[in-house]
Amino acid sequence: MQKHGNKYGVHRVIEPKGILPQPANKIDNNMDEIYDNEILIDVQTLNVDSASFTDILNYAKQQAGEGATQAQIEEEIKKEMLLNVELQGKHRNRRTGSGGMLLGTVEKIGDALKGKIDLKEGDKIATLVSLSLTPLRIDEFLAFRPEVDQVDIKGKAILFESGIYAKIPNDMPEKLVLAALDVAGAPAQTAKLCQYGQTVVVLGAGGKSGMLCCYEAKKRVGVNGKVIGIANSPKSTQRIKDLGFCDIVESAAGMTPVEVNEMVARLTDGKMADVTINCVNVPDQEMTAILCTKDDGIVYFFSMATSFTKASLGAEGIGADVNMIMGNGYTKGHADFTLQELRECPKLRAIFEELYAK
């Protein structure tokens, strides 16, 4: 008879006892037996969140040393990912604190859940909860796709009773779905935050979440609104220009927060943004987003590289009266919402297929 588990997975927390799996230092990733309210998943792909994978890749390059081959860098990535799991029982980046999500096949459903959920063994799903709280075991690495933050593995994972998931639809490639669902919270939140006639600034506009947010923001602000896309690399800047979702596209490569502030002031005749959405996957972008935003405006920090402390104290330090929303990766219906965006916009789907469906 299977043991009864806590809805939120507290039964798997090893240290410190009594807290939830995400902030826990270590959780139990023993997959030999599952609790009655758990789902065992045969893992195919880990979609590491962008801030985390960027950090791991940079760390691996440092460890491998100057002139290292791709194979040597991949060995260092393996070591780092295995160490995360060995120390914590889950894949939570020890520096960024963030995780990602996974694609896999339902292998076993706990007795207490059978008949109560819309899953059966053999269903292919993407988990919509972070790897930073998901019990995970990595048995073998099969392939690395650093350009899209994905790693194919052989392994197992546990989804708790409270965990959310999406079945993989038949009309889209699996890896495209995985990439889109990884950032599904961003466009869904954008839809809630942006209103007709507003000025919206999207930082990191040419990235995965940025493209979706630009598309959704333009739908919401309409012809009387303005979407300003700010990208970093020449490639991402050109990408968002070609998509045509933004009224204005600019590159902020190498620019300081004050320089970006001056650029947005020029582009908005000093009015600044009603809503600023930060999708940049590197640290220290808090003040850039805040400085783009007018008093009483909204700053939505979707990036997992965001520091609450830097954002809060930084805004206080410059007397910025802005409403800051920390990026909750979940909002009701976000998975269906985001996949529908790809269905309704052929240009967006085409670029996602080109980048993520290989």
Short mmCIF file of N, CA, C and O in Angstrom, two decimals, residues 270-316:
data_model
loop_
_atom_site.label_atom_id
_atom_site.label_comp_id
_atom_site.label_asym_id
_atom_site.label_seq_id
_atom_site.Cartn_x
_atom_site.Cartn_y
_atom_site.Cartn_z
N GLY A 270 9.05 62.34 -23.04
CA GLY A 270 9.17 62.54 -21.60
C GLY A 270 8.08 61.91 -20.76
O GLY A 270 8.13 61.96 -19.53
N LYS A 271 7.09 61.26 -21.39
CA LYS A 271 5.96 60.69 -20.63
C LYS A 271 6.31 59.34 -20.00
O LYS A 271 5.67 58.94 -19.03
N MET A 272 7.25 58.62 -20.56
CA MET A 272 7.70 57.31 -20.10
C MET A 272 6.60 56.24 -20.27
O MET A 272 5.52 56.52 -20.78
N ALA A 273 6.88 55.03 -19.83
CA ALA A 273 5.98 53.91 -20.08
C ALA A 273 4.90 53.79 -19.01
O ALA A 273 5.17 53.97 -17.82
N ASP A 274 3.70 53.45 -19.45
CA ASP A 274 2.65 53.08 -18.50
C ASP A 274 2.96 51.71 -17.90
O ASP A 274 2.72 51.47 -16.71
N VAL A 275 3.47 50.80 -18.75
CA VAL A 275 3.82 49.45 -18.32
C VAL A 275 5.19 49.11 -18.90
O VAL A 275 5.42 49.30 -20.10
N THR A 276 6.08 48.62 -18.05
CA THR A 276 7.37 48.11 -18.52
C THR A 276 7.46 46.64 -18.15
O THR A 276 7.17 46.25 -17.02
N ILE A 277 7.85 45.81 -19.12
CA ILE A 277 7.95 44.37 -18.92
C ILE A 277 9.40 43.97 -19.09
O ILE A 277 9.99 44.19 -20.16
N ASN A 278 9.99 43.41 -18.04
CA ASN A 278 11.39 43.03 -18.08
C ASN A 278 11.53 41.53 -18.35
O ASN A 278 11.22 40.71 -17.50
N CYS A 279 12.01 41.19 -19.55
CA CYS A 279 12.23 39.79 -19.93
C CYS A 279 13.72 39.48 -20.09
O CYS A 279 14.07 38.44 -20.66
N VAL A 280 14.59 40.36 -19.61
CA VAL A 280 16.03 40.17 -19.80
C VAL A 280 16.52 39.06 -18.88
O VAL A 280 16.15 38.99 -17.70
N ASN A 281 17.39 38.18 -19.41
CA ASN A 281 17.78 36.97 -18.67
C ASN A 281 19.10 37.10 -17.92
O ASN A 281 19.71 36.10 -17.57
N VAL A 282 19.57 38.32 -17.71
CA VAL A 282 20.80 38.52 -16.93
C VAL A 282 20.51 39.43 -15.75
O VAL A 282 19.53 40.19 -15.76
N PRO A 283 21.35 39.39 -14.70
CA PRO A 283 21.09 40.20 -13.50
C PRO A 283 21.27 41.70 -13.73
O PRO A 283 21.75 42.13 -14.77
N ASP A 284 20.87 42.45 -12.72
CA ASP A 284 21.11 43.90 -12.64
C ASP A 284 20.35 44.72 -13.68
O ASP A 284 20.82 45.75 -14.14
N GLN A 285 19.15 44.26 -14.03
CA GLN A 285 18.31 45.02 -14.96
C GLN A 285 17.13 45.69 -14.24
O GLN A 285 16.27 46.27 -14.89
N GLU A 286 17.12 45.60 -12.92
CA GLU A 286 15.99 46.14 -12.16
C GLU A 286 15.82 47.64 -12.38
O GLU A 286 14.71 48.12 -12.67
N MET A 287 16.91 48.39 -12.27
CA MET A 287 16.80 49.84 -12.36
C MET A 287 16.54 50.31 -13.79
O MET A 287 15.91 51.35 -14.00
N THR A 288 17.00 49.53 -14.76
CA THR A 288 16.67 49.86 -16.15
C THR A 288 15.15 49.86 -16.34
O THR A 288 14.58 50.80 -16.91
N ALA A 289 14.50 48.81 -15.84
CA ALA A 289 13.04 48.72 -15.98
C ALA A 289 12.33 49.83 -15.21
O ALA A 289 11.37 50.44 -15.71
N ILE A 290 12.78 50.10 -14.00
CA ILE A 290 12.14 51.13 -13.17
C ILE A 290 12.28 52.51 -13.80
O ILE A 290 11.34 53.31 -13.84
N LEU A 291 13.47 52.77 -14.36
CA LEU A 291 13.72 54.09 -14.96
C LEU A 291 12.98 54.31 -16.28
O LEU A 291 12.91 55.43 -16.77
N CYS A 292 12.45 53.25 -16.86
CA CYS A 292 11.64 53.39 -18.08
C CYS A 292 10.20 53.79 -17.78
O CYS A 292 9.45 54.13 -18.69
N THR A 293 9.81 53.72 -16.51
CA THR A 293 8.39 53.72 -16.14
C THR A 293 8.00 55.03 -15.45
O THR A 293 8.72 55.55 -14.60
N LYS A 294 6.83 55.53 -15.79
CA LYS A 294 6.35 56.77 -15.19
C LYS A 294 5.85 56.51 -13.76
O LYS A 294 5.59 55.36 -13.38
N ASP A 295 5.71 57.57 -12.98
CA ASP A 295 5.14 57.44 -11.64
C ASP A 295 3.73 56.84 -11.74
O ASP A 295 2.95 57.21 -12.62
N ASP A 296 3.43 55.92 -10.82
CA ASP A 296 2.17 55.18 -10.80
C ASP A 296 2.06 54.16 -11.92
O ASP A 296 1.03 53.51 -12.06
N GLY A 297 3.12 54.00 -12.72
CA GLY A 297 3.11 52.98 -13.75
C GLY A 297 3.40 51.60 -13.17
O GLY A 297 3.62 51.44 -11.96
N ILE A 298 3.41 50.61 -14.02
CA ILE A 298 3.60 49.22 -13.60
C ILE A 298 4.89 48.68 -14.19
O ILE A 298 5.17 48.85 -15.39
N VAL A 299 5.68 48.02 -13.35
CA VAL A 299 6.85 47.28 -13.82
C VAL A 299 6.60 45.81 -13.54
O VAL A 299 6.38 45.41 -12.39
N TYR A 300 6.62 45.02 -14.61
CA TYR A 300 6.43 43.57 -14.46
C TYR A 300 7.77 42.89 -14.69
O TYR A 300 8.32 42.91 -15.78
N PHE A 301 8.33 42.33 -13.61
CA PHE A 301 9.60 41.64 -13.69
C PHE A 301 9.34 40.16 -13.96
O PHE A 301 9.11 39.39 -13.04
N PHE A 302 9.40 39.75 -15.24
CA PHE A 302 9.21 38.34 -15.53
C PHE A 302 10.51 37.55 -15.36
O PHE A 302 10.51 36.38 -15.01
N SER A 303 11.63 38.21 -15.58
CA SER A 303 12.92 37.51 -15.56
C SER A 303 13.23 36.94 -14.17
O SER A 303 13.09 37.61 -13.15
N MET A 304 13.71 35.68 -14.15
CA MET A 304 14.12 35.04 -12.91
C MET A 304 15.47 35.53 -12.42
O MET A 304 15.94 35.14 -11.35
N ALA A 305 16.10 36.43 -13.18
CA ALA A 305 17.35 37.05 -12.72
C ALA A 305 17.07 38.27 -11.85
O ALA A 305 17.99 38.91 -11.35
N THR A 306 15.80 38.58 -11.63
CA THR A 306 15.43 39.77 -10.85
C THR A 306 15.69 39.58 -9.37
O THR A 306 15.40 38.53 -8.79
N SER A 307 16.22 40.61 -8.74
CA SER A 307 16.41 40.65 -7.29
C SER A 307 15.35 41.57 -6.68
O SER A 307 15.30 42.75 -7.01
N PHE A 308 14.52 41.00 -5.81
CA PHE A 308 13.52 41.83 -5.14
C PHE A 308 14.18 42.96 -4.36
O PHE A 308 13.71 44.10 -4.37
N THR A 309 15.29 42.65 -3.70
CA THR A 309 15.98 43.65 -2.89
C THR A 309 16.47 44.81 -3.76
O THR A 309 16.28 45.98 -3.42
N LYS A 310 17.11 44.49 -4.88
CA LYS A 310 17.62 45.54 -5.76
C LYS A 310 16.48 46.39 -6.32
O LYS A 310 16.60 47.61 -6.44
N ALA A 311 15.38 45.73 -6.68
CA ALA A 311 14.25 46.46 -7.24
C ALA A 311 13.60 47.37 -6.20
O ALA A 311 13.36 48.56 -6.45
N SER A 312 13.35 46.82 -5.04
CA SER A 312 12.65 47.57 -3.99
C SER A 312 13.48 48.74 -3.47
O SER A 312 13.02 49.89 -3.43
N LEU A 313 14.71 48.44 -3.08
CA LEU A 313 15.55 49.50 -2.52
C LEU A 313 16.03 50.47 -3.59
O LEU A 313 16.22 51.66 -3.32
N GLY A 314 16.19 49.96 -4.82
CA GLY A 314 16.59 50.84 -5.91
C GLY A 314 15.51 51.85 -6.24
O GLY A 314 15.79 53.03 -6.46
N ALA A 315 14.26 51.41 -6.28
CA ALA A 315 13.15 52.32 -6.55
C ALA A 315 13.03 53.37 -5.44
O ALA A 315 12.83 54.56 -5.71
N GLU A 316 13.17 52.91 -4.22
CA GLU A 316 13.14 53.84 -3.09
C GLU A 316 14.25 54.87 -3.20
O GLU A 316 14.06 56.06 -2.95
#
